[in-house]
Each structure stands twice: as structure tokens, then as C-alpha cells.
Amino acid sequence: MDRPGFTASLVAGGVAGISVDLILFPLDTIKTRLQSPQGFNKAGGFHGIYAGVPSAAIGSFPNAAAFFITYDYVKWLLHTDSSSHLMPVKHMLAASAGEVVACLIRVPSEVVKQRAQVSASSRTFQIFSNILYQEGIPGLYRGYKSTVLREIPFSLVQFPLWESLKALWSWRQDHVVESWQSAVCGAFAGGFAAVVTTPLDVAKTRIMLAKAGSSTAGGNVLSALHGVWRTQGLPGLFAGVFPRMAAISLGGFIFLGAYDQTHSLLLELGRESP
């Protein structure tokens, strides 16, 4: 990837990430509280729905930037003809690599954010300090494995579907899609991916919110899923599916639309500068 492309991916990804995280934060809080083992009302209900927003704000730019730098770089590295049947595979591999890298930044931010969302009376920095004091650095990465196991299937669905919808729309209108059209494709792709990966999101939330030393805190995704299935059945595995689908559909619209718009603008500026 050339320098302008690398810079455009970094900045566009960061702008898209912070935009969507801050705009849709209340829906994310409601989803987390619905999935909390203590129940929605005890976790805070509709009170303090911006609890944990500092953690999201700090982590969202570098997290999204890291994803898109990796995603675009791997796509470039695995360059194939646009008509090739291997295109979806390329997008899947690029998205998976992007998630593994991005989760190194996302998980600590997510751990602090989710604990703040279910403990609205505690300050974000206090929660961060308590995690470091009681569990050390591993505490900040609790749920890394479950987050990656959630994000990779999500991206395996979302990104190839997004790219395919854009390609189909471009073919139908005989020119490259506009940013708003890319955003619409992102909304459909994100909403569908959100629904099918909700059980993995529930498992990730339970692991991150579990008390230190408990069996759930060990990070075994299958064990967490089995525990939810045993106590709450299918509704428990899909707890929070509607706010998650709404948030990620809107998020896909904002995130991928903002990424495409910012990326195109930066590349255009790069071409114009001497």
C-alpha cells in the first residue's frame, strides 16, 4: 500500500469509529444491560446510559484505525482480479486479520466500558484502576478470546456482504457507488451479521462482567453459552438482539459510509497535492 492509501485508511477508519461509537453509545449501554447476568433493571435500566463513554471515546479511534489499516493492507497484499470468485475469500481473510489486530486495542476499552455501563455510579478511571489493581494487565484482556471469536464470524458475514452489495449496486447503475449507497449496504450487512452473532456477543458480555476468579471469568465461550442456555434458554442467547441489530445497522450506515466518504476525500486530496 502506498503512503497516501495507508494514511487515508488510518484517518478514515478512526473518524468512522469515533463517529459511530459516540452517536450509538446509548443503544450499546441498553444492550449490555439486557445481557448482564444481574438483569436489566439492577444493571441500571435507563439510568446513566452514557456511563463508560470516556473509555469508548479513547479506544474507538485507534481501534477502528487499526482495523482498516490491516483490512486494506491485507486486501492489497492478496490482490486478485475484481471478477475473481476468490474476492469474497480475500475480504474474509482481510476482515479476520483486521479484527485480530483491532481487538488488541478494543478489548481493554470494552472491558472498562461494559463494567461502567452496569455500574453507573462508578467513574471510568476508578473502574480502570480497580481492574489493574485486582487483576493486572490480564484483567484488561479478559474476554479477548471471546471477543475475537465474536468479531471474526461477524466480519466474515458483514464485510464480504458489504463488498458484494456495493459491487452489485455498482453493476446495476454502471458506476461506482456513492458514499450514501455504501452506507446503505453497510446497514443491511451489519444488521444481518448482528443477528446471527448475538449468542457470541452474549457470551462475551458474560465473560467480561463475571466476578474475578469465577468459572465464567476463565473465558471459556462454550461454557458461557451453555450456562446461558441452561438458565435462560434460547431467549437468553439472543438477549439484546433488537438493540444490537438496531445499533449495528445504524452503525454500519454511519461507520462504513463515513469510512468511504473520508477515505475518498483523503485520496482525492493526496492526488491534488504536489
PDB file of C-alpha atoms in Angstrom:
ATOM      1  CA  MET A   1       0.000   0.000   0.000  1.00  0.00           C
ATOM      2  CA  ASP A   2       1.370   3.412  -0.890  1.00  0.00           C
ATOM      3  CA  ARG A   3       1.742   6.150   1.718  1.00  0.00           C
ATOM      4  CA  PRO A   4      -1.427   8.151   0.785  1.00  0.00           C
ATOM      5  CA  GLY A   5      -3.508   4.960   0.910  1.00  0.00           C
ATOM      6  CA  PHE A   6      -2.058   3.981   4.278  1.00  0.00           C
ATOM      7  CA  THR A   7      -2.734   7.434   5.780  1.00  0.00           C
ATOM      8  CA  ALA A   8      -6.236   7.557   4.298  1.00  0.00           C
ATOM      9  CA  SER A   9      -7.106   4.158   5.822  1.00  0.00           C
ATOM     10  CA  LEU A  10      -5.787   5.231   9.237  1.00  0.00           C
ATOM     11  CA  VAL A  11      -7.617   8.577   9.383  1.00  0.00           C
ATOM     12  CA  ALA A  12     -10.828   7.405   7.684  1.00  0.00           C
ATOM     13  CA  GLY A  13     -11.068   4.353   9.958  1.00  0.00           C
ATOM     14  CA  GLY A  14     -10.509   6.463  13.076  1.00  0.00           C
ATOM     15  CA  VAL A  15     -13.083   9.095  12.074  1.00  0.00           C
ATOM     16  CA  ALA A  16     -15.653   6.393  11.258  1.00  0.00           C
ATOM     17  CA  GLY A  17     -15.005   4.576  14.544  1.00  0.00           C
ATOM     18  CA  ILE A  18     -15.345   7.543  16.867  1.00  0.00           C
ATOM     19  CA  SER A  19     -18.438   8.797  14.992  1.00  0.00           C
ATOM     20  CA  VAL A  20     -20.385   5.585  15.354  1.00  0.00           C
ATOM     21  CA  ASP A  21     -19.297   4.787  18.924  1.00  0.00           C
ATOM     22  CA  LEU A  22     -20.322   8.160  20.329  1.00  0.00           C
ATOM     23  CA  ILE A  23     -23.582   8.501  18.362  1.00  0.00           C
ATOM     24  CA  LEU A  24     -24.843   4.997  19.216  1.00  0.00           C
ATOM     25  CA  PHE A  25     -23.465   4.673  22.749  1.00  0.00           C
ATOM     26  CA  PRO A  26     -26.913   4.721  24.498  1.00  0.00           C
ATOM     27  CA  LEU A  27     -28.105   1.731  22.438  1.00  0.00           C
ATOM     28  CA  ASP A  28     -24.915  -0.139  23.313  1.00  0.00           C
ATOM     29  CA  THR A  29     -25.487   0.524  27.026  1.00  0.00           C
ATOM     30  CA  ILE A  30     -29.069  -0.796  26.829  1.00  0.00           C
ATOM     31  CA  LYS A  31     -27.838  -3.922  25.004  1.00  0.00           C
ATOM     32  CA  THR A  32     -25.117  -4.561  27.621  1.00  0.00           C
ATOM     33  CA  ARG A  33     -27.605  -4.208  30.493  1.00  0.00           C
ATOM     34  CA  LEU A  34     -30.062  -6.586  28.822  1.00  0.00           C
ATOM     35  CA  GLN A  35     -27.262  -9.175  28.573  1.00  0.00           C
ATOM     36  CA  SER A  36     -25.971  -8.594  32.121  1.00  0.00           C
ATOM     37  CA  PRO A  37     -26.357 -11.594  34.494  1.00  0.00           C
ATOM     38  CA  GLN A  38     -27.871  -9.274  37.154  1.00  0.00           C
ATOM     39  CA  GLY A  39     -30.692  -8.252  34.823  1.00  0.00           C
ATOM     40  CA  PHE A  40     -31.586  -5.009  33.050  1.00  0.00           C
ATOM     41  CA  ASN A  41     -33.058  -3.061  35.981  1.00  0.00           C
ATOM     42  CA  LYS A  42     -30.372  -3.989  38.518  1.00  0.00           C
ATOM     43  CA  ALA A  43     -27.677  -3.135  35.977  1.00  0.00           C
ATOM     44  CA  GLY A  44     -29.053   0.413  35.798  1.00  0.00           C
ATOM     45  CA  GLY A  45     -32.065   0.264  33.473  1.00  0.00           C
ATOM     46  CA  PHE A  46     -32.351   3.506  31.523  1.00  0.00           C
ATOM     47  CA  HIS A  47     -30.390   5.485  34.129  1.00  0.00           C
ATOM     48  CA  GLY A  48     -26.939   6.819  33.230  1.00  0.00           C
ATOM     49  CA  ILE A  49     -26.887   5.473  29.682  1.00  0.00           C
ATOM     50  CA  TYR A  50     -23.670   7.365  28.922  1.00  0.00           C
ATOM     51  CA  ALA A  51     -21.770   5.588  31.706  1.00  0.00           C
ATOM     52  CA  GLY A  52     -18.470   4.350  30.282  1.00  0.00           C
ATOM     53  CA  VAL A  53     -18.401   6.767  27.342  1.00  0.00           C
ATOM     54  CA  PRO A  54     -14.847   8.048  28.139  1.00  0.00           C
ATOM     55  CA  SER A  55     -13.476   4.529  27.626  1.00  0.00           C
ATOM     56  CA  ALA A  56     -15.299   4.194  24.296  1.00  0.00           C
ATOM     57  CA  ALA A  57     -14.153   7.641  23.161  1.00  0.00           C
ATOM     58  CA  ILE A  58     -10.492   6.923  23.946  1.00  0.00           C
ATOM     59  CA  GLY A  59     -10.470   3.468  22.356  1.00  0.00           C
ATOM     60  CA  SER A  60     -12.646   3.981  19.277  1.00  0.00           C
ATOM     61  CA  PHE A  61     -10.267   5.979  17.031  1.00  0.00           C
ATOM     62  CA  PRO A  62      -7.170   3.733  17.363  1.00  0.00           C
ATOM     63  CA  ASN A  63      -9.336   0.596  17.332  1.00  0.00           C
ATOM     64  CA  ALA A  64     -11.117   1.419  14.057  1.00  0.00           C
ATOM     65  CA  ALA A  65      -7.932   2.849  12.528  1.00  0.00           C
ATOM     66  CA  ALA A  66      -6.050  -0.384  13.320  1.00  0.00           C
ATOM     67  CA  PHE A  67      -8.833  -2.453  11.757  1.00  0.00           C
ATOM     68  CA  PHE A  68      -8.975  -0.571   8.474  1.00  0.00           C
ATOM     69  CA  ILE A  69      -5.195  -0.251   8.067  1.00  0.00           C
ATOM     70  CA  THR A  70      -4.944  -4.040   8.428  1.00  0.00           C
ATOM     71  CA  TYR A  71      -8.071  -4.710   6.322  1.00  0.00           C
ATOM     72  CA  ASP A  72      -6.922  -2.561   3.400  1.00  0.00           C
ATOM     73  CA  TYR A  73      -3.316  -3.765   3.627  1.00  0.00           C
ATOM     74  CA  VAL A  74      -4.305  -7.455   3.534  1.00  0.00           C
ATOM     75  CA  LYS A  75      -6.687  -6.782   0.616  1.00  0.00           C
ATOM     76  CA  TRP A  76      -3.778  -5.132  -1.220  1.00  0.00           C
ATOM     77  CA  LEU A  77      -1.444  -7.992  -0.296  1.00  0.00           C
ATOM     78  CA  LEU A  78      -3.927 -10.592  -1.598  1.00  0.00           C
ATOM     79  CA  HIS A  79      -4.704  -8.632  -4.754  1.00  0.00           C
ATOM     80  CA  THR A  80      -6.984 -10.541  -7.121  1.00  0.00           C
ATOM     81  CA  ASP A  81      -8.954  -9.599 -10.206  1.00  0.00           C
ATOM     82  CA  SER A  82     -12.269  -7.933  -9.286  1.00  0.00           C
ATOM     83  CA  SER A  83     -14.178 -10.548 -11.284  1.00  0.00           C
ATOM     84  CA  SER A  84     -12.475 -13.437  -9.485  1.00  0.00           C
ATOM     85  CA  HIS A  85     -14.594 -15.873  -7.476  1.00  0.00           C
ATOM     86  CA  LEU A  86     -11.899 -15.588  -4.786  1.00  0.00           C
ATOM     87  CA  MET A  87     -12.907 -11.988  -3.952  1.00  0.00           C
ATOM     88  CA  PRO A  88     -15.182 -12.977  -1.016  1.00  0.00           C
ATOM     89  CA  VAL A  89     -12.370 -15.142   0.406  1.00  0.00           C
ATOM     90  CA  LYS A  90      -9.973 -12.189   0.172  1.00  0.00           C
ATOM     91  CA  HIS A  91     -12.448  -9.963   2.031  1.00  0.00           C
ATOM     92  CA  MET A  92     -12.973 -12.645   4.698  1.00  0.00           C
ATOM     93  CA  LEU A  93      -9.234 -13.062   5.311  1.00  0.00           C
ATOM     94  CA  ALA A  94      -8.680  -9.287   5.380  1.00  0.00           C
ATOM     95  CA  ALA A  95     -11.560  -8.747   7.815  1.00  0.00           C
ATOM     96  CA  SER A  96     -10.367 -11.572  10.097  1.00  0.00           C
ATOM     97  CA  ALA A  97      -6.825 -10.173  10.218  1.00  0.00           C
ATOM     98  CA  GLY A  98      -8.218  -6.708  10.901  1.00  0.00           C
ATOM     99  CA  GLU A  99     -10.269  -7.959  13.851  1.00  0.00           C
ATOM    100  CA  VAL A 100      -7.367  -9.829  15.476  1.00  0.00           C
ATOM    101  CA  VAL A 101      -5.249  -6.645  15.398  1.00  0.00           C
ATOM    102  CA  ALA A 102      -8.060  -4.253  16.368  1.00  0.00           C
ATOM    103  CA  CYS A 103      -9.094  -6.393  19.356  1.00  0.00           C
ATOM    104  CA  LEU A 104      -5.710  -5.702  20.971  1.00  0.00           C
ATOM    105  CA  ILE A 105      -6.991  -2.139  21.424  1.00  0.00           C
ATOM    106  CA  ARG A 106     -10.736  -2.830  21.592  1.00  0.00           C
ATOM    107  CA  VAL A 107     -10.804  -5.369  24.420  1.00  0.00           C
ATOM    108  CA  PRO A 108      -9.310  -3.235  27.247  1.00  0.00           C
ATOM    109  CA  SER A 109     -11.601  -0.379  26.227  1.00  0.00           C
ATOM    110  CA  GLU A 110     -14.585  -2.755  26.068  1.00  0.00           C
ATOM    111  CA  VAL A 111     -13.884  -4.316  29.477  1.00  0.00           C
ATOM    112  CA  VAL A 112     -13.785  -0.912  31.185  1.00  0.00           C
ATOM    113  CA  LYS A 113     -16.769   0.392  29.203  1.00  0.00           C
ATOM    114  CA  GLN A 114     -19.036  -2.580  29.950  1.00  0.00           C
ATOM    115  CA  ARG A 115     -18.261  -2.557  33.663  1.00  0.00           C
ATOM    116  CA  ALA A 116     -19.042   1.150  33.750  1.00  0.00           C
ATOM    117  CA  GLN A 117     -22.308   0.532  31.891  1.00  0.00           C
ATOM    118  CA  VAL A 118     -23.563  -1.829  34.617  1.00  0.00           C
ATOM    119  CA  SER A 119     -22.091   0.247  37.480  1.00  0.00           C
ATOM    120  CA  ALA A 120     -23.220   3.733  36.502  1.00  0.00           C
ATOM    121  CA  SER A 121     -22.262   5.147  39.925  1.00  0.00           C
ATOM    122  CA  SER A 122     -18.566   4.313  39.401  1.00  0.00           C
ATOM    123  CA  ARG A 123     -16.256   6.537  37.385  1.00  0.00           C
ATOM    124  CA  THR A 124     -14.468   5.131  34.340  1.00  0.00           C
ATOM    125  CA  PHE A 125     -10.969   5.850  35.698  1.00  0.00           C
ATOM    126  CA  GLN A 126     -11.880   4.250  39.037  1.00  0.00           C
ATOM    127  CA  ILE A 127     -13.014   1.077  37.243  1.00  0.00           C
ATOM    128  CA  PHE A 128      -9.821   1.054  35.157  1.00  0.00           C
ATOM    129  CA  SER A 129      -7.675   1.443  38.319  1.00  0.00           C
ATOM    130  CA  ASN A 130      -9.586  -1.302  40.155  1.00  0.00           C
ATOM    131  CA  ILE A 131      -9.077  -3.752  37.280  1.00  0.00           C
ATOM    132  CA  LEU A 132      -5.331  -3.068  37.198  1.00  0.00           C
ATOM    133  CA  TYR A 133      -5.056  -3.342  40.997  1.00  0.00           C
ATOM    134  CA  GLN A 134      -7.120  -6.538  41.379  1.00  0.00           C
ATOM    135  CA  GLU A 135      -6.340  -8.415  38.148  1.00  0.00           C
ATOM    136  CA  GLY A 136      -3.393  -6.665  36.500  1.00  0.00           C
ATOM    137  CA  ILE A 137      -2.991  -6.400  32.719  1.00  0.00           C
ATOM    138  CA  PRO A 138      -4.666  -9.816  32.141  1.00  0.00           C
ATOM    139  CA  GLY A 139      -7.829  -8.312  33.655  1.00  0.00           C
ATOM    140  CA  LEU A 140      -7.956  -5.732  30.865  1.00  0.00           C
ATOM    141  CA  TYR A 141      -7.716  -8.539  28.313  1.00  0.00           C
ATOM    142  CA  ARG A 142     -10.328 -10.760  29.916  1.00  0.00           C
ATOM    143  CA  GLY A 143     -12.623 -11.820  27.116  1.00  0.00           C
ATOM    144  CA  TYR A 144     -10.052 -11.249  24.348  1.00  0.00           C
ATOM    145  CA  LYS A 145     -10.596 -14.756  23.006  1.00  0.00           C
ATOM    146  CA  SER A 146     -14.394 -14.475  23.186  1.00  0.00           C
ATOM    147  CA  THR A 147     -14.281 -11.035  21.535  1.00  0.00           C
ATOM    148  CA  VAL A 148     -12.159 -12.346  18.653  1.00  0.00           C
ATOM    149  CA  LEU A 149     -14.469 -15.375  18.371  1.00  0.00           C
ATOM    150  CA  ARG A 150     -17.399 -12.954  18.120  1.00  0.00           C
ATOM    151  CA  GLU A 151     -15.781 -10.420  15.805  1.00  0.00           C
ATOM    152  CA  ILE A 152     -14.306 -12.815  13.242  1.00  0.00           C
ATOM    153  CA  PRO A 153     -17.642 -14.544  12.417  1.00  0.00           C
ATOM    154  CA  PHE A 154     -19.293 -11.107  12.423  1.00  0.00           C
ATOM    155  CA  SER A 155     -16.741  -9.734   9.963  1.00  0.00           C
ATOM    156  CA  LEU A 156     -16.848 -12.927   7.867  1.00  0.00           C
ATOM    157  CA  VAL A 157     -20.531 -12.122   7.305  1.00  0.00           C
ATOM    158  CA  GLN A 158     -20.506  -8.307   7.271  1.00  0.00           C
ATOM    159  CA  PHE A 159     -17.569  -7.349   5.066  1.00  0.00           C
ATOM    160  CA  PRO A 160     -17.978  -9.814   2.159  1.00  0.00           C
ATOM    161  CA  LEU A 161     -21.723  -8.976   2.177  1.00  0.00           C
ATOM    162  CA  TRP A 162     -20.964  -5.223   2.202  1.00  0.00           C
ATOM    163  CA  GLU A 163     -18.448  -5.544  -0.633  1.00  0.00           C
ATOM    164  CA  SER A 164     -20.812  -7.780  -2.643  1.00  0.00           C
ATOM    165  CA  LEU A 165     -23.787  -5.408  -2.208  1.00  0.00           C
ATOM    166  CA  LYS A 166     -21.628  -2.474  -3.321  1.00  0.00           C
ATOM    167  CA  ALA A 167     -20.393  -4.418  -6.360  1.00  0.00           C
ATOM    168  CA  LEU A 168     -23.975  -5.411  -7.289  1.00  0.00           C
ATOM    169  CA  TRP A 169     -25.249  -1.837  -6.910  1.00  0.00           C
ATOM    170  CA  SER A 170     -22.305  -0.513  -8.971  1.00  0.00           C
ATOM    171  CA  TRP A 171     -23.051  -3.052 -11.693  1.00  0.00           C
ATOM    172  CA  ARG A 172     -26.761  -2.166 -11.756  1.00  0.00           C
ATOM    173  CA  GLN A 173     -26.139   1.576 -12.115  1.00  0.00           C
ATOM    174  CA  ASP A 174     -22.978   1.213 -14.240  1.00  0.00           C
ATOM    175  CA  HIS A 175     -20.762   3.359 -11.999  1.00  0.00           C
ATOM    176  CA  VAL A 176     -19.108   3.170  -8.579  1.00  0.00           C
ATOM    177  CA  VAL A 177     -21.461   3.590  -5.609  1.00  0.00           C
ATOM    178  CA  GLU A 178     -21.729   6.928  -3.813  1.00  0.00           C
ATOM    179  CA  SER A 179     -20.861   7.153  -0.107  1.00  0.00           C
ATOM    180  CA  TRP A 180     -24.541   7.123   0.919  1.00  0.00           C
ATOM    181  CA  GLN A 181     -25.100   3.981  -1.140  1.00  0.00           C
ATOM    182  CA  SER A 182     -22.107   2.347   0.530  1.00  0.00           C
ATOM    183  CA  ALA A 183     -23.667   3.334   3.869  1.00  0.00           C
ATOM    184  CA  VAL A 184     -26.997   1.663   2.954  1.00  0.00           C
ATOM    185  CA  CYS A 185     -25.128  -1.526   2.006  1.00  0.00           C
ATOM    186  CA  GLY A 186     -23.298  -1.300   5.332  1.00  0.00           C
ATOM    187  CA  ALA A 187     -26.577  -1.040   7.237  1.00  0.00           C
ATOM    188  CA  PHE A 188     -28.000  -4.198   5.635  1.00  0.00           C
ATOM    189  CA  ALA A 189     -24.751  -6.136   6.054  1.00  0.00           C
ATOM    190  CA  GLY A 190     -24.269  -5.032   9.656  1.00  0.00           C
ATOM    191  CA  GLY A 191     -27.850  -5.769  10.741  1.00  0.00           C
ATOM    192  CA  PHE A 192     -27.780  -9.287   9.311  1.00  0.00           C
ATOM    193  CA  ALA A 193     -24.365 -10.046  10.826  1.00  0.00           C
ATOM    194  CA  ALA A 194     -25.505  -8.661  14.200  1.00  0.00           C
ATOM    195  CA  VAL A 195     -28.463 -11.049  14.467  1.00  0.00           C
ATOM    196  CA  VAL A 196     -26.564 -14.237  13.616  1.00  0.00           C
ATOM    197  CA  THR A 197     -23.682 -13.467  16.023  1.00  0.00           C
ATOM    198  CA  THR A 198     -25.756 -12.332  19.043  1.00  0.00           C
ATOM    199  CA  PRO A 199     -25.153 -15.538  21.083  1.00  0.00           C
ATOM    200  CA  LEU A 200     -21.396 -14.943  20.810  1.00  0.00           C
ATOM    201  CA  ASP A 201     -21.934 -11.351  21.944  1.00  0.00           C
ATOM    202  CA  VAL A 202     -23.914 -12.571  24.976  1.00  0.00           C
ATOM    203  CA  ALA A 203     -21.075 -14.970  25.883  1.00  0.00           C
ATOM    204  CA  LYS A 204     -18.513 -12.166  25.543  1.00  0.00           C
ATOM    205  CA  THR A 205     -20.559  -9.847  27.793  1.00  0.00           C
ATOM    206  CA  ARG A 206     -20.988 -12.541  30.484  1.00  0.00           C
ATOM    207  CA  ILE A 207     -17.240 -13.280  30.488  1.00  0.00           C
ATOM    208  CA  MET A 208     -16.284  -9.602  30.760  1.00  0.00           C
ATOM    209  CA  LEU A 209     -18.793  -8.919  33.572  1.00  0.00           C
ATOM    210  CA  ALA A 210     -18.109 -12.097  35.582  1.00  0.00           C
ATOM    211  CA  LYS A 211     -16.555 -11.807  39.028  1.00  0.00           C
ATOM    212  CA  ALA A 212     -12.798 -12.357  39.113  1.00  0.00           C
ATOM    213  CA  GLY A 213     -11.999 -15.989  39.906  1.00  0.00           C
ATOM    214  CA  SER A 214     -15.392 -17.349  38.821  1.00  0.00           C
ATOM    215  CA  SER A 215     -15.652 -20.140  36.263  1.00  0.00           C
ATOM    216  CA  THR A 216     -17.188 -17.782  33.687  1.00  0.00           C
ATOM    217  CA  ALA A 217     -14.303 -15.318  34.091  1.00  0.00           C
ATOM    218  CA  GLY A 218     -11.986 -18.049  32.789  1.00  0.00           C
ATOM    219  CA  GLY A 219     -13.058 -17.102  29.279  1.00  0.00           C
ATOM    220  CA  ASN A 220     -14.472 -20.404  28.013  1.00  0.00           C
ATOM    221  CA  VAL A 221     -17.004 -19.341  25.373  1.00  0.00           C
ATOM    222  CA  LEU A 222     -18.777 -22.721  25.100  1.00  0.00           C
ATOM    223  CA  SER A 223     -19.113 -22.895  28.888  1.00  0.00           C
ATOM    224  CA  ALA A 224     -20.581 -19.386  28.996  1.00  0.00           C
ATOM    225  CA  LEU A 225     -23.031 -20.239  26.200  1.00  0.00           C
ATOM    226  CA  HIS A 226     -24.034 -23.463  27.960  1.00  0.00           C
ATOM    227  CA  GLY A 227     -24.627 -21.572  31.216  1.00  0.00           C
ATOM    228  CA  VAL A 228     -26.915 -19.083  29.496  1.00  0.00           C
ATOM    229  CA  TRP A 229     -28.755 -21.865  27.642  1.00  0.00           C
ATOM    230  CA  ARG A 230     -29.249 -23.840  30.876  1.00  0.00           C
ATOM    231  CA  THR A 231     -30.670 -20.907  32.859  1.00  0.00           C
ATOM    232  CA  GLN A 232     -32.444 -18.818  30.215  1.00  0.00           C
ATOM    233  CA  GLY A 233     -32.773 -20.964  27.103  1.00  0.00           C
ATOM    234  CA  LEU A 234     -32.926 -19.522  23.581  1.00  0.00           C
ATOM    235  CA  PRO A 235     -34.227 -16.071  24.702  1.00  0.00           C
ATOM    236  CA  GLY A 236     -31.124 -15.730  26.893  1.00  0.00           C
ATOM    237  CA  LEU A 237     -28.790 -16.496  23.978  1.00  0.00           C
ATOM    238  CA  PHE A 238     -30.474 -13.748  21.962  1.00  0.00           C
ATOM    239  CA  ALA A 239     -30.797 -11.230  24.798  1.00  0.00           C
ATOM    240  CA  GLY A 240     -30.408  -7.702  23.478  1.00  0.00           C
ATOM    241  CA  VAL A 241     -30.748  -8.814  19.838  1.00  0.00           C
ATOM    242  CA  PHE A 242     -33.034  -5.907  18.854  1.00  0.00           C
ATOM    243  CA  PRO A 243     -30.958  -3.027  20.275  1.00  0.00           C
ATOM    244  CA  ARG A 244     -27.841  -4.822  18.951  1.00  0.00           C
ATOM    245  CA  MET A 245     -29.340  -5.152  15.473  1.00  0.00           C
ATOM    246  CA  ALA A 246     -30.597  -1.538  15.537  1.00  0.00           C
ATOM    247  CA  ALA A 247     -27.264  -0.196  16.802  1.00  0.00           C
ATOM    248  CA  ILE A 248     -25.166  -2.162  14.321  1.00  0.00           C
ATOM    249  CA  SER A 249     -27.466  -1.415  11.358  1.00  0.00           C
ATOM    250  CA  LEU A 250     -27.242   2.288  12.155  1.00  0.00           C
ATOM    251  CA  GLY A 251     -23.587   1.764  12.992  1.00  0.00           C
ATOM    252  CA  GLY A 252     -22.947   0.073   9.656  1.00  0.00           C
ATOM    253  CA  PHE A 253     -24.609   3.001   7.892  1.00  0.00           C
ATOM    254  CA  ILE A 254     -22.545   5.606   9.764  1.00  0.00           C
ATOM    255  CA  PHE A 255     -19.298   3.609  10.089  1.00  0.00           C
ATOM    256  CA  LEU A 256     -18.921   2.304   6.550  1.00  0.00           C
ATOM    257  CA  GLY A 257     -20.449   5.403   4.969  1.00  0.00           C
ATOM    258  CA  ALA A 258     -18.156   7.717   6.942  1.00  0.00           C
ATOM    259  CA  TYR A 259     -15.184   5.483   6.130  1.00  0.00           C
ATOM    260  CA  ASP A 260     -15.893   5.513   2.387  1.00  0.00           C
ATOM    261  CA  GLN A 261     -16.521   9.280   2.323  1.00  0.00           C
ATOM    262  CA  THR A 262     -13.435  10.194   4.370  1.00  0.00           C
ATOM    263  CA  HIS A 263     -11.215   7.690   2.539  1.00  0.00           C
ATOM    264  CA  SER A 264     -12.281   9.018  -0.895  1.00  0.00           C
ATOM    265  CA  LEU A 265     -11.797  12.618   0.223  1.00  0.00           C
ATOM    266  CA  LEU A 266      -8.309  11.974   1.578  1.00  0.00           C
ATOM    267  CA  LEU A 267      -7.219  10.083  -1.550  1.00  0.00           C
ATOM    268  CA  GLU A 268      -8.534  12.953  -3.696  1.00  0.00           C
ATOM    269  CA  LEU A 269      -6.593  15.471  -1.607  1.00  0.00           C
ATOM    270  CA  GLY A 270      -3.498  13.258  -1.911  1.00  0.00           C
ATOM    271  CA  ARG A 271      -3.780  13.245  -5.706  1.00  0.00           C
ATOM    272  CA  GLU A 272      -4.215  17.021  -5.868  1.00  0.00           C
ATOM    273  CA  SER A 273      -1.242  17.853  -3.645  1.00  0.00           C
ATOM    274  CA  PRO A 274       2.123  18.164  -5.458  1.00  0.00           C
TER     275      PRO A 274
END
